[in-house]
PDB file of C-alpha atoms in Angstrom:
ATOM      1  CA  MET A   1      30.691   5.720-176.528  1.00  0.00           C
ATOM      2  CA  ARG A   2      32.463   2.527-175.563  1.00  0.00           C
ATOM      3  CA  SER A   3      34.741   4.439-173.215  1.00  0.00           C
ATOM      4  CA  PHE A   4      31.749   6.156-171.616  1.00  0.00           C
ATOM      5  CA  LEU A   5      29.953   2.839-171.113  1.00  0.00           C
ATOM      6  CA  SER A   6      33.118   1.304-169.721  1.00  0.00           C
ATOM      7  CA  LYS A   7      33.325   4.079-167.117  1.00  0.00           C
ATOM      8  CA  ILE A   8      29.706   3.493-166.137  1.00  0.00           C
ATOM      9  CA  ALA A   9      30.335  -0.228-165.821  1.00  0.00           C
ATOM     10  CA  ALA A  10      33.484   0.360-163.795  1.00  0.00           C
ATOM     11  CA  GLY A  11      31.623   2.746-161.497  1.00  0.00           C
ATOM     12  CA  ALA A  12      28.809   0.273-161.029  1.00  0.00           C
ATOM     13  CA  THR A  13      31.339  -2.421-160.168  1.00  0.00           C
ATOM     14  CA  LEU A  14      32.934  -0.193-157.519  1.00  0.00           C
ATOM     15  CA  VAL A  15      29.518   0.522-155.997  1.00  0.00           C
ATOM     16  CA  LEU A  16      28.755  -3.186-155.873  1.00  0.00           C
ATOM     17  CA  ILE A  17      32.138  -3.936-154.303  1.00  0.00           C
ATOM     18  CA  ALA A  18      31.658  -1.191-151.725  1.00  0.00           C
ATOM     19  CA  GLY A  19      28.165  -2.448-150.919  1.00  0.00           C
ATOM     20  CA  ALA A  20      29.419  -6.001-150.563  1.00  0.00           C
ATOM     21  CA  ALA A  21      32.205  -4.863-148.264  1.00  0.00           C
ATOM     22  CA  GLN A  22      29.745  -2.968-146.086  1.00  0.00           C
ATOM     23  CA  ALA A  23      27.429  -5.977-145.923  1.00  0.00           C
ATOM     24  CA  GLN A  24      30.306  -8.164-144.758  1.00  0.00           C
ATOM     25  CA  TYR A  25      30.578  -6.532-141.327  1.00  0.00           C
ATOM     26  CA  PRO A  26      32.535  -7.424-139.355  1.00  0.00           C
ATOM     27  CA  GLN A  27      35.746  -7.713-141.335  1.00  0.00           C
ATOM     28  CA  ARG A  28      38.143  -7.565-138.400  1.00  0.00           C
ATOM     29  CA  PRO A  29      38.204  -8.329-134.658  1.00  0.00           C
ATOM     30  CA  ILE A  30      35.842  -6.513-132.288  1.00  0.00           C
ATOM     31  CA  GLN A  31      36.762  -5.093-128.896  1.00  0.00           C
ATOM     32  CA  LEU A  32      34.306  -5.484-126.010  1.00  0.00           C
ATOM     33  CA  ILE A  33      35.132  -3.112-123.147  1.00  0.00           C
ATOM     34  CA  VAL A  34      34.179  -4.049-119.588  1.00  0.00           C
ATOM     35  CA  PRO A  35      34.222  -1.152-117.078  1.00  0.00           C
ATOM     36  CA  TRP A  36      34.869  -3.492-114.164  1.00  0.00           C
ATOM     37  CA  GLY A  37      37.658  -5.869-113.133  1.00  0.00           C
ATOM     38  CA  ALA A  38      38.422  -9.363-114.367  1.00  0.00           C
ATOM     39  CA  GLY A  39      36.781 -12.187-112.456  1.00  0.00           C
ATOM     40  CA  GLY A  40      33.640 -10.320-111.423  1.00  0.00           C
ATOM     41  CA  GLY A  41      30.073 -10.895-112.543  1.00  0.00           C
ATOM     42  CA  THR A  42      30.163  -8.241-115.265  1.00  0.00           C
ATOM     43  CA  ASP A  43      33.409  -9.670-116.635  1.00  0.00           C
ATOM     44  CA  ALA A  44      32.023 -13.225-116.626  1.00  0.00           C
ATOM     45  CA  THR A  45      28.839 -12.119-118.395  1.00  0.00           C
ATOM     46  CA  ALA A  46      30.836 -10.228-121.023  1.00  0.00           C
ATOM     47  CA  ARG A  47      33.089 -13.188-121.730  1.00  0.00           C
ATOM     48  CA  ILE A  48      30.316 -15.728-122.271  1.00  0.00           C
ATOM     49  CA  ILE A  49      28.520 -13.262-124.561  1.00  0.00           C
ATOM     50  CA  ALA A  50      31.736 -12.586-126.490  1.00  0.00           C
ATOM     51  CA  THR A  51      32.361 -16.297-126.908  1.00  0.00           C
ATOM     52  CA  LEU A  52      28.867 -16.925-128.257  1.00  0.00           C
ATOM     53  CA  MET A  53      28.679 -13.862-130.530  1.00  0.00           C
ATOM     54  CA  GLU A  54      32.040 -14.422-132.184  1.00  0.00           C
ATOM     55  CA  LYS A  55      30.959 -17.865-133.329  1.00  0.00           C
ATOM     56  CA  GLU A  56      28.263 -16.289-135.496  1.00  0.00           C
ATOM     57  CA  LEU A  57      30.144 -13.142-136.482  1.00  0.00           C
ATOM     58  CA  LYS A  58      33.193 -15.218-137.544  1.00  0.00           C
ATOM     59  CA  GLN A  59      35.521 -12.680-135.963  1.00  0.00           C
ATOM     60  CA  PRO A  60      37.264 -12.645-132.564  1.00  0.00           C
ATOM     61  CA  ILE A  61      35.684 -10.499-129.839  1.00  0.00           C
ATOM     62  CA  ASN A  62      38.405  -9.420-127.443  1.00  0.00           C
ATOM     63  CA  VAL A  63      37.255  -8.557-123.922  1.00  0.00           C
ATOM     64  CA  VAL A  64      39.216  -5.653-122.432  1.00  0.00           C
ATOM     65  CA  ASN A  65      38.833  -4.591-118.792  1.00  0.00           C
ATOM     66  CA  ARG A  66      39.074  -0.809-118.384  1.00  0.00           C
ATOM     67  CA  THR A  67      38.677  -0.130-114.683  1.00  0.00           C
ATOM     68  CA  GLY A  68      38.883   2.952-112.500  1.00  0.00           C
ATOM     69  CA  GLY A  69      36.875   5.919-111.319  1.00  0.00           C
ATOM     70  CA  SER A  70      34.021   3.789-109.959  1.00  0.00           C
ATOM     71  CA  GLY A  71      33.230   2.653-113.504  1.00  0.00           C
ATOM     72  CA  VAL A  72      33.776   6.020-115.188  1.00  0.00           C
ATOM     73  CA  VAL A  73      36.973   5.042-117.033  1.00  0.00           C
ATOM     74  CA  GLY A  74      35.468   2.061-118.852  1.00  0.00           C
ATOM     75  CA  HIS A  75      32.154   3.696-119.625  1.00  0.00           C
ATOM     76  CA  ASP A  76      34.009   6.727-120.991  1.00  0.00           C
ATOM     77  CA  ALA A  77      36.202   4.511-123.188  1.00  0.00           C
ATOM     78  CA  ILE A  78      33.118   2.919-124.732  1.00  0.00           C
ATOM     79  CA  ALA A  79      31.409   6.252-125.345  1.00  0.00           C
ATOM     80  CA  ARG A  80      34.511   7.843-126.914  1.00  0.00           C
ATOM     81  CA  ALA A  81      35.313   4.983-129.307  1.00  0.00           C
ATOM     82  CA  SER A  82      34.561   5.133-133.029  1.00  0.00           C
ATOM     83  CA  ALA A  83      30.933   4.325-133.777  1.00  0.00           C
ATOM     84  CA  ASP A  84      31.810   1.710-136.386  1.00  0.00           C
ATOM     85  CA  GLY A  85      30.858  -1.505-134.606  1.00  0.00           C
ATOM     86  CA  TYR A  86      34.423  -2.509-133.818  1.00  0.00           C
ATOM     87  CA  THR A  87      34.221  -1.305-130.212  1.00  0.00           C
ATOM     88  CA  ILE A  88      31.261  -2.298-128.076  1.00  0.00           C
ATOM     89  CA  GLY A  89      30.884  -2.572-124.339  1.00  0.00           C
ATOM     90  CA  LEU A  90      28.949  -3.999-121.441  1.00  0.00           C
ATOM     91  CA  ILE A  91      27.567  -0.930-119.700  1.00  0.00           C
ATOM     92  CA  THR A  92      26.072  -1.325-116.247  1.00  0.00           C
ATOM     93  CA  VAL A  93      23.455   0.223-113.980  1.00  0.00           C
ATOM     94  CA  GLU A  94      26.010   2.787-112.811  1.00  0.00           C
ATOM     95  CA  ILE A  95      25.572   4.686-116.090  1.00  0.00           C
ATOM     96  CA  ALA A  96      22.132   5.713-114.799  1.00  0.00           C
ATOM     97  CA  MET A  97      23.646   6.842-111.497  1.00  0.00           C
ATOM     98  CA  MET A  98      27.107   8.339-111.970  1.00  0.00           C
ATOM     99  CA  HIS A  99      26.050  11.643-113.499  1.00  0.00           C
ATOM    100  CA  HIS A 100      23.513  12.223-110.734  1.00  0.00           C
ATOM    101  CA  VAL A 101      26.250  12.032-108.074  1.00  0.00           C
ATOM    102  CA  GLY A 102      28.718  14.186-109.999  1.00  0.00           C
ATOM    103  CA  LEU A 103      31.193  11.516-111.100  1.00  0.00           C
ATOM    104  CA  THR A 104      30.791  12.118-114.854  1.00  0.00           C
ATOM    105  CA  ALA A 105      28.612  13.808-117.442  1.00  0.00           C
ATOM    106  CA  LEU A 106      27.995  10.488-119.211  1.00  0.00           C
ATOM    107  CA  LYS A 107      24.376   9.363-119.494  1.00  0.00           C
ATOM    108  CA  PRO A 108      22.562   6.367-121.024  1.00  0.00           C
ATOM    109  CA  THR A 109      21.769   8.514-124.078  1.00  0.00           C
ATOM    110  CA  ASP A 110      25.497   8.668-124.897  1.00  0.00           C
ATOM    111  CA  TYR A 111      25.344   5.115-126.273  1.00  0.00           C
ATOM    112  CA  SER A 112      23.723   3.088-129.022  1.00  0.00           C
ATOM    113  CA  PRO A 113      21.989   0.264-127.131  1.00  0.00           C
ATOM    114  CA  ILE A 114      22.136  -3.222-128.585  1.00  0.00           C
ATOM    115  CA  GLY A 115      20.405  -5.309-125.941  1.00  0.00           C
ATOM    116  CA  LEU A 116      19.629  -5.764-122.230  1.00  0.00           C
ATOM    117  CA  VAL A 117      20.945  -9.171-121.150  1.00  0.00           C
ATOM    118  CA  ASN A 118      20.947  -9.397-117.354  1.00  0.00           C
ATOM    119  CA  ALA A 119      19.555  -8.057-114.076  1.00  0.00           C
ATOM    120  CA  ASP A 120      20.470  -9.159-110.540  1.00  0.00           C
ATOM    121  CA  PRO A 121      18.367  -7.947-107.595  1.00  0.00           C
ATOM    122  CA  ALA A 122      20.017  -6.888-104.347  1.00  0.00           C
ATOM    123  CA  GLY A 123      19.959  -9.204-101.367  1.00  0.00           C
ATOM    124  CA  ILE A 124      20.449  -8.312 -97.717  1.00  0.00           C
ATOM    125  CA  HIS A 125      23.267 -10.293 -96.120  1.00  0.00           C
ATOM    126  CA  VAL A 126      24.567 -10.692 -92.584  1.00  0.00           C
ATOM    127  CA  ARG A 127      27.045 -13.057 -90.932  1.00  0.00           C
ATOM    128  CA  THR A 128      25.692 -16.484 -90.074  1.00  0.00           C
ATOM    129  CA  ASP A 129      26.300 -15.771 -86.378  1.00  0.00           C
ATOM    130  CA  SER A 130      24.355 -12.513 -86.539  1.00  0.00           C
ATOM    131  CA  PRO A 131      21.560 -12.308 -83.966  1.00  0.00           C
ATOM    132  CA  TYR A 132      19.252 -10.921 -86.648  1.00  0.00           C
ATOM    133  CA  LYS A 133      17.333 -13.706 -88.323  1.00  0.00           C
ATOM    134  CA  SER A 134      15.041 -11.547 -90.456  1.00  0.00           C
ATOM    135  CA  THR A 135      15.103  -8.231 -92.279  1.00  0.00           C
ATOM    136  CA  LYS A 136      12.342  -7.031 -89.974  1.00  0.00           C
ATOM    137  CA  ASP A 137      14.544  -7.604 -86.916  1.00  0.00           C
ATOM    138  CA  LEU A 138      17.548  -5.988 -88.592  1.00  0.00           C
ATOM    139  CA  ILE A 139      15.629  -2.894 -89.679  1.00  0.00           C
ATOM    140  CA  ALA A 140      14.176  -2.530 -86.181  1.00  0.00           C
ATOM    141  CA  ALA A 141      17.668  -2.716 -84.648  1.00  0.00           C
ATOM    142  CA  ILE A 142      19.023  -0.088 -87.069  1.00  0.00           C
ATOM    143  CA  LYS A 143      16.110   2.201 -86.251  1.00  0.00           C
ATOM    144  CA  ALA A 144      16.585   1.717 -82.509  1.00  0.00           C
ATOM    145  CA  SER A 145      20.355   2.369 -82.590  1.00  0.00           C
ATOM    146  CA  PRO A 146      21.246   4.815 -85.417  1.00  0.00           C
ATOM    147  CA  GLY A 147      24.929   4.662 -86.302  1.00  0.00           C
ATOM    148  CA  LYS A 148      25.613   1.427 -84.400  1.00  0.00           C
ATOM    149  CA  PHE A 149      25.717  -0.761 -87.521  1.00  0.00           C
ATOM    150  CA  LYS A 150      27.712  -0.310 -90.726  1.00  0.00           C
ATOM    151  CA  ALA A 151      27.209  -1.589 -94.268  1.00  0.00           C
ATOM    152  CA  SER A 152      29.432  -2.060 -97.319  1.00  0.00           C
ATOM    153  CA  GLY A 153      29.579  -3.676-100.758  1.00  0.00           C
ATOM    154  CA  THR A 154      30.394  -0.944-103.296  1.00  0.00           C
ATOM    155  CA  GLY A 155      31.594   2.652-103.506  1.00  0.00           C
ATOM    156  CA  GLN A 156      29.826   5.603-101.918  1.00  0.00           C
ATOM    157  CA  GLY A 157      26.605   6.187-103.858  1.00  0.00           C
ATOM    158  CA  GLY A 158      26.965   2.876-105.749  1.00  0.00           C
ATOM    159  CA  ILE A 159      24.118   0.524-106.613  1.00  0.00           C
ATOM    160  CA  TRP A 160      24.216  -1.507-103.388  1.00  0.00           C
ATOM    161  CA  HIS A 161      24.566   1.619-101.250  1.00  0.00           C
ATOM    162  CA  LEU A 162      21.502   3.017-102.984  1.00  0.00           C
ATOM    163  CA  ALA A 163      19.664  -0.281-102.474  1.00  0.00           C
ATOM    164  CA  ILE A 164      19.896  -0.234 -98.686  1.00  0.00           C
ATOM    165  CA  ALA A 165      19.615   3.565 -98.364  1.00  0.00           C
ATOM    166  CA  GLY A 166      16.442   3.494-100.409  1.00  0.00           C
ATOM    167  CA  LEU A 167      15.001   0.686 -98.303  1.00  0.00           C
ATOM    168  CA  LEU A 168      15.679   2.597 -95.098  1.00  0.00           C
ATOM    169  CA  LYS A 169      14.035   5.671 -96.582  1.00  0.00           C
ATOM    170  CA  ASP A 170      11.089   3.503 -97.615  1.00  0.00           C
ATOM    171  CA  GLN A 171      10.794   2.323 -93.999  1.00  0.00           C
ATOM    172  CA  GLY A 172      10.832   5.855 -92.615  1.00  0.00           C
ATOM    173  CA  ILE A 173      14.427   5.666 -91.387  1.00  0.00           C
ATOM    174  CA  ASP A 174      17.149   8.207 -92.135  1.00  0.00           C
ATOM    175  CA  PRO A 175      19.654   6.405 -94.448  1.00  0.00           C
ATOM    176  CA  LYS A 176      22.473   7.903 -92.350  1.00  0.00           C
ATOM    177  CA  ALA A 177      21.357   5.596 -89.555  1.00  0.00           C
ATOM    178  CA  LEU A 178      23.371   2.878 -91.335  1.00  0.00           C
ATOM    179  CA  PRO A 179      26.792   4.417 -92.143  1.00  0.00           C
ATOM    180  CA  TRP A 180      28.279   3.231 -95.441  1.00  0.00           C
ATOM    181  CA  VAL A 181      31.855   1.929 -95.662  1.00  0.00           C
ATOM    182  CA  PRO A 182      33.006   2.298 -99.313  1.00  0.00           C
ATOM    183  CA  SER A 183      34.633  -0.725-100.937  1.00  0.00           C
ATOM    184  CA  ASN A 184      35.828  -1.764-104.376  1.00  0.00           C
ATOM    185  CA  GLY A 185      32.934  -4.163-104.785  1.00  0.00           C
ATOM    186  CA  ALA A 186      30.851  -6.851-103.141  1.00  0.00           C
ATOM    187  CA  ALA A 187      33.751  -9.284-102.647  1.00  0.00           C
ATOM    188  CA  PRO A 188      35.806  -7.047-100.322  1.00  0.00           C
ATOM    189  CA  GLY A 189      32.592  -5.894 -98.662  1.00  0.00           C
ATOM    190  CA  LEU A 190      31.665  -9.499 -97.874  1.00  0.00           C
ATOM    191  CA  GLN A 191      35.163 -10.193 -96.568  1.00  0.00           C
ATOM    192  CA  ASP A 192      34.792  -7.211 -94.258  1.00  0.00           C
ATOM    193  CA  LEU A 193      31.413  -8.572 -93.173  1.00  0.00           C
ATOM    194  CA  VAL A 194      32.867 -11.960 -92.258  1.00  0.00           C
ATOM    195  CA  ALA A 195      35.784 -10.273 -90.462  1.00  0.00           C
ATOM    196  CA  GLY A 196      33.364  -8.222 -88.362  1.00  0.00           C
ATOM    197  CA  GLY A 197      34.142  -4.817 -89.839  1.00  0.00           C
ATOM    198  CA  VAL A 198      30.552  -4.270 -90.980  1.00  0.00           C
ATOM    199  CA  GLU A 199      27.207  -5.856 -90.136  1.00  0.00           C
ATOM    200  CA  VAL A 200      25.336  -5.685 -93.463  1.00  0.00           C
ATOM    201  CA  VAL A 201      26.174  -6.179 -97.153  1.00  0.00           C
ATOM    202  CA  PRO A 202      23.275  -5.509 -99.558  1.00  0.00           C
ATOM    203  CA  CYS A 203      24.738  -7.099-102.706  1.00  0.00           C
ATOM    204  CA  SER A 204      23.317  -9.501-105.275  1.00  0.00           C
ATOM    205  CA  ILE A 205      22.738 -13.143-104.403  1.00  0.00           C
ATOM    206  CA  PRO A 206      25.259 -14.424-107.012  1.00  0.00           C
ATOM    207  CA  GLU A 207      27.989 -12.226-105.536  1.00  0.00           C
ATOM    208  CA  ALA A 208      27.363 -13.639-102.063  1.00  0.00           C
ATOM    209  CA  ARG A 209      26.867 -17.206-103.227  1.00  0.00           C
ATOM    210  CA  SER A 210      30.307 -18.584-102.310  1.00  0.00           C
ATOM    211  CA  MET A 211      30.084 -17.111 -98.814  1.00  0.00           C
ATOM    212  CA  ILE A 212      26.529 -18.399 -98.381  1.00  0.00           C
ATOM    213  CA  ASP A 213      27.502 -21.895 -99.523  1.00  0.00           C
ATOM    214  CA  ALA A 214      30.533 -21.802 -97.210  1.00  0.00           C
ATOM    215  CA  GLY A 215      28.236 -21.103 -94.272  1.00  0.00           C
ATOM    216  CA  LYS A 216      29.796 -17.715 -93.519  1.00  0.00           C
ATOM    217  CA  VAL A 217      26.980 -15.456 -94.707  1.00  0.00           C
ATOM    218  CA  ARG A 218      23.191 -15.633 -94.459  1.00  0.00           C
ATOM    219  CA  ALA A 219      20.805 -13.976 -96.925  1.00  0.00           C
ATOM    220  CA  LEU A 220      17.888 -12.406 -95.068  1.00  0.00           C
ATOM    221  CA  ALA A 221      15.842 -11.218 -98.060  1.00  0.00           C
ATOM    222  CA  ILE A 222      15.899 -10.235-101.704  1.00  0.00           C
ATOM    223  CA  MET A 223      14.824  -6.898-103.199  1.00  0.00           C
ATOM    224  CA  ASP A 224      12.672  -8.421-105.902  1.00  0.00           C
ATOM    225  CA  ALA A 225       9.136  -9.653-106.492  1.00  0.00           C
ATOM    226  CA  ASN A 226      10.257 -13.306-106.474  1.00  0.00           C
ATOM    227  CA  PRO A 227      12.587 -15.401-104.302  1.00  0.00           C
ATOM    228  CA  PRO A 228      16.006 -16.125-105.861  1.00  0.00           C
ATOM    229  CA  ALA A 229      16.229 -19.289-107.953  1.00  0.00           C
ATOM    230  CA  LEU A 230      19.379 -20.401-106.131  1.00  0.00           C
ATOM    231  CA  TYR A 231      17.822 -20.066-102.683  1.00  0.00           C
ATOM    232  CA  PRO A 232      14.024 -20.242-102.969  1.00  0.00           C
ATOM    233  CA  ASN A 233      13.642 -20.074 -99.180  1.00  0.00           C
ATOM    234  CA  VAL A 234      15.042 -16.535 -99.056  1.00  0.00           C
ATOM    235  CA  PRO A 235      11.990 -14.285 -98.643  1.00  0.00           C
ATOM    236  CA  THR A 236      11.100 -11.166-100.596  1.00  0.00           C
ATOM    237  CA  LEU A 237      10.823  -7.754 -98.947  1.00  0.00           C
ATOM    238  CA  GLN A 238       7.105  -7.869 -99.651  1.00  0.00           C
ATOM    239  CA  LYS A 239       6.819 -10.951 -97.465  1.00  0.00           C
ATOM    240  CA  GLU A 240       9.216  -9.628 -94.822  1.00  0.00           C
ATOM    241  CA  LEU A 241       8.239  -5.970 -94.614  1.00  0.00           C
ATOM    242  CA  GLY A 242       5.170  -5.557 -96.804  1.00  0.00           C
ATOM    243  CA  THR A 243       7.004  -3.220 -99.169  1.00  0.00           C
ATOM    244  CA  ASN A 244       7.452  -3.333-102.934  1.00  0.00           C
ATOM    245  CA  TRP A 245      10.864  -1.642-102.726  1.00  0.00           C
ATOM    246  CA  ALA A 246      13.170  -3.278-105.282  1.00  0.00           C
ATOM    247  CA  MET A 247      16.643  -2.644-106.648  1.00  0.00           C
ATOM    248  CA  ALA A 248      18.761  -4.558-109.145  1.00  0.00           C
ATOM    249  CA  ALA A 249      22.029  -4.242-111.001  1.00  0.00           C
ATOM    250  CA  TRP A 250      21.643  -4.634-114.767  1.00  0.00           C
ATOM    251  CA  ARG A 251      23.918  -5.040-117.767  1.00  0.00           C
ATOM    252  CA  VAL A 252      23.485  -3.846-121.351  1.00  0.00           C
ATOM    253  CA  ILE A 253      25.545  -4.489-124.461  1.00  0.00           C
ATOM    254  CA  ALA A 254      25.974  -1.138-126.179  1.00  0.00           C
ATOM    255  CA  ALA A 255      28.144   0.772-128.641  1.00  0.00           C
ATOM    256  CA  PRO A 256      29.165   4.419-128.984  1.00  0.00           C
ATOM    257  CA  LYS A 257      26.402   6.812-129.951  1.00  0.00           C
ATOM    258  CA  GLY A 258      25.866   7.081-133.703  1.00  0.00           C
ATOM    259  CA  LEU A 259      26.313   3.406-134.582  1.00  0.00           C
ATOM    260  CA  PRO A 260      25.094   2.796-138.171  1.00  0.00           C
ATOM    261  CA  ALA A 261      21.610   1.260-138.184  1.00  0.00           C
ATOM    262  CA  ASP A 262      22.665  -1.776-140.213  1.00  0.00           C
ATOM    263  CA  VAL A 263      25.531  -2.565-137.848  1.00  0.00           C
ATOM    264  CA  GLN A 264      23.261  -2.099-134.831  1.00  0.00           C
ATOM    265  CA  LYS A 265      20.760  -4.494-136.389  1.00  0.00           C
ATOM    266  CA  THR A 266      23.430  -7.110-137.108  1.00  0.00           C
ATOM    267  CA  LEU A 267      24.810  -6.943-133.589  1.00  0.00           C
ATOM    268  CA  GLY A 268      21.300  -7.012-132.134  1.00  0.00           C
ATOM    269  CA  THR A 269      20.373 -10.145-134.071  1.00  0.00           C
ATOM    270  CA  VAL A 270      23.574 -11.943-133.097  1.00  0.00           C
ATOM    271  CA  LEU A 271      23.255 -10.876-129.467  1.00  0.00           C
ATOM    272  CA  LYS A 272      19.669 -12.152-129.299  1.00  0.00           C
ATOM    273  CA  ASN A 273      20.805 -15.493-130.706  1.00  0.00           C
ATOM    274  CA  ALA A 274      23.509 -15.660-128.035  1.00  0.00           C
ATOM    275  CA  TYR A 275      20.984 -14.733-125.341  1.00  0.00           C
ATOM    276  CA  ASP A 276      18.548 -17.421-126.528  1.00  0.00           C
ATOM    277  CA  SER A 277      21.220 -20.117-126.607  1.00  0.00           C
ATOM    278  CA  LYS A 278      21.298 -22.989-124.157  1.00  0.00           C
ATOM    279  CA  GLU A 279      24.938 -22.185-123.421  1.00  0.00           C
ATOM    280  CA  TYR A 280      24.088 -18.686-122.195  1.00  0.00           C
ATOM    281  CA  LYS A 281      21.085 -19.746-120.148  1.00  0.00           C
ATOM    282  CA  ASP A 282      22.997 -22.627-118.538  1.00  0.00           C
ATOM    283  CA  PHE A 283      25.999 -20.403-117.798  1.00  0.00           C
ATOM    284  CA  MET A 284      23.902 -17.704-116.159  1.00  0.00           C
ATOM    285  CA  ALA A 285      21.766 -20.189-114.214  1.00  0.00           C
ATOM    286  CA  SER A 286      24.833 -21.996-112.876  1.00  0.00           C
ATOM    287  CA  ARG A 287      26.032 -18.724-111.346  1.00  0.00           C
ATOM    288  CA  GLY A 288      22.630 -17.529-110.240  1.00  0.00           C
ATOM    289  CA  PHE A 289      22.659 -14.551-112.618  1.00  0.00           C
ATOM    290  CA  GLY A 290      19.279 -13.243-113.726  1.00  0.00           C
ATOM    291  CA  VAL A 291      18.443 -13.176-117.425  1.00  0.00           C
ATOM    292  CA  VAL A 292      16.203 -10.565-119.010  1.00  0.00           C
ATOM    293  CA  TRP A 293      15.999  -9.409-122.618  1.00  0.00           C
ATOM    294  CA  ALA A 294      15.142  -6.182-124.405  1.00  0.00           C
ATOM    295  CA  ASP A 295      16.086  -5.217-127.961  1.00  0.00           C
ATOM    296  CA  ALA A 296      17.716  -1.894-128.881  1.00  0.00           C
ATOM    297  CA  GLU A 297      14.494   0.100-128.726  1.00  0.00           C
ATOM    298  CA  GLY A 298      13.306  -1.594-125.560  1.00  0.00           C
ATOM    299  CA  THR A 299      16.705  -1.132-123.935  1.00  0.00           C
ATOM    300  CA  ALA A 300      16.692   2.596-124.688  1.00  0.00           C
ATOM    301  CA  LYS A 301      13.302   2.917-122.960  1.00  0.00           C
ATOM    302  CA  PHE A 302      14.459   0.716-120.072  1.00  0.00           C
ATOM    303  CA  MET A 303      17.553   2.851-119.469  1.00  0.00           C
ATOM    304  CA  ALA A 304      15.587   6.099-119.716  1.00  0.00           C
ATOM    305  CA  LYS A 305      13.217   4.884-116.995  1.00  0.00           C
ATOM    306  CA  ALA A 306      16.110   3.598-114.894  1.00  0.00           C
ATOM    307  CA  ASP A 307      17.825   6.971-115.179  1.00  0.00           C
ATOM    308  CA  ALA A 308      14.728   8.830-113.995  1.00  0.00           C
ATOM    309  CA  ASP A 309      14.114   6.335-111.182  1.00  0.00           C
ATOM    310  CA  MET A 310      17.725   6.538-110.004  1.00  0.00           C
ATOM    311  CA  GLU A 311      17.627  10.322-109.982  1.00  0.00           C
ATOM    312  CA  ALA A 312      14.490  10.317-107.849  1.00  0.00           C
ATOM    313  CA  THR A 313      15.911   7.772-105.406  1.00  0.00           C
ATOM    314  CA  LEU A 314      19.313   9.458-105.134  1.00  0.00           C
ATOM    315  CA  LYS A 315      17.597  12.742-104.359  1.00  0.00           C
ATOM    316  CA  ALA A 316      15.323  11.092-101.825  1.00  0.00           C
ATOM    317  CA  VAL A 317      18.248   9.633 -99.862  1.00  0.00           C
ATOM    318  CA  GLY A 318      20.397  12.742-100.176  1.00  0.00           C
ATOM    319  CA  LEU A 319      23.079  11.321-102.465  1.00  0.00           C
ATOM    320  CA  ALA A 320      22.403  13.371-105.597  1.00  0.00           C
ATOM    321  CA  LYS A 321      24.586  16.388-106.345  1.00  0.00           C
TER     322      LYS A 321
END
């Protein structure tokens, strides 16, 4: 009898130990994969979040940049990792676009969302010496001389390409009237703009900020309901053109599909605390990055809508496969 009771006690002890170990997540460092290069807005956002989350989790969060394939490589690495909470990632708006243009089969549903943390609307930028002082004048010039002007700021079919193509479609203009010059991001696109290689770059305000402040680039408008906080005098498209057309790049912290519910909850709580912190808000505001929050459930709904909206827009402008 004593032996039998001893076995029961030993078994109960093992269960308690196992339960305690599970409750102690995380017990080792976490990897946060960024699908875009070091130094960009996505990388900066990931690093401030990692810094804030690791303080509460008591484990290092190592940011790893996995670039290539217009974002496919990094997004694939996140999706294929073990769903144990030790690999997470900062997935971006491209996950709602790439499969519609034939770059990958990955979709937003291939991830366990943790939280939406950022959204940056597109702006419309020209050189400071451009003769076009308003979006209305620019759009009229593009319509009058199809093919004369070029635009850049991301890869073919990327978020900023879709932003301007969708606007042209909204204004009754064939998107092909403004030929797109693919680039590896907003920075090289803006450099090409300043050098005279293209006439328009429809990227986010934060990405253009250094060029705007240097007096090399002028923001004509923003594709959002409100003027940008950094430059409140930049008008909205509603004011300029009377349209509600909007487009923004967004960022979501997520994990591979199948993340255990308790781990997802822990990460969600810690991420929300990081998002609510003064450090995060000050960091994002200083760079002009937009802040917006949704929990795991809200993020899943947000991405589902974004995916459907992107599909409709890509089809409308002839970019969907």
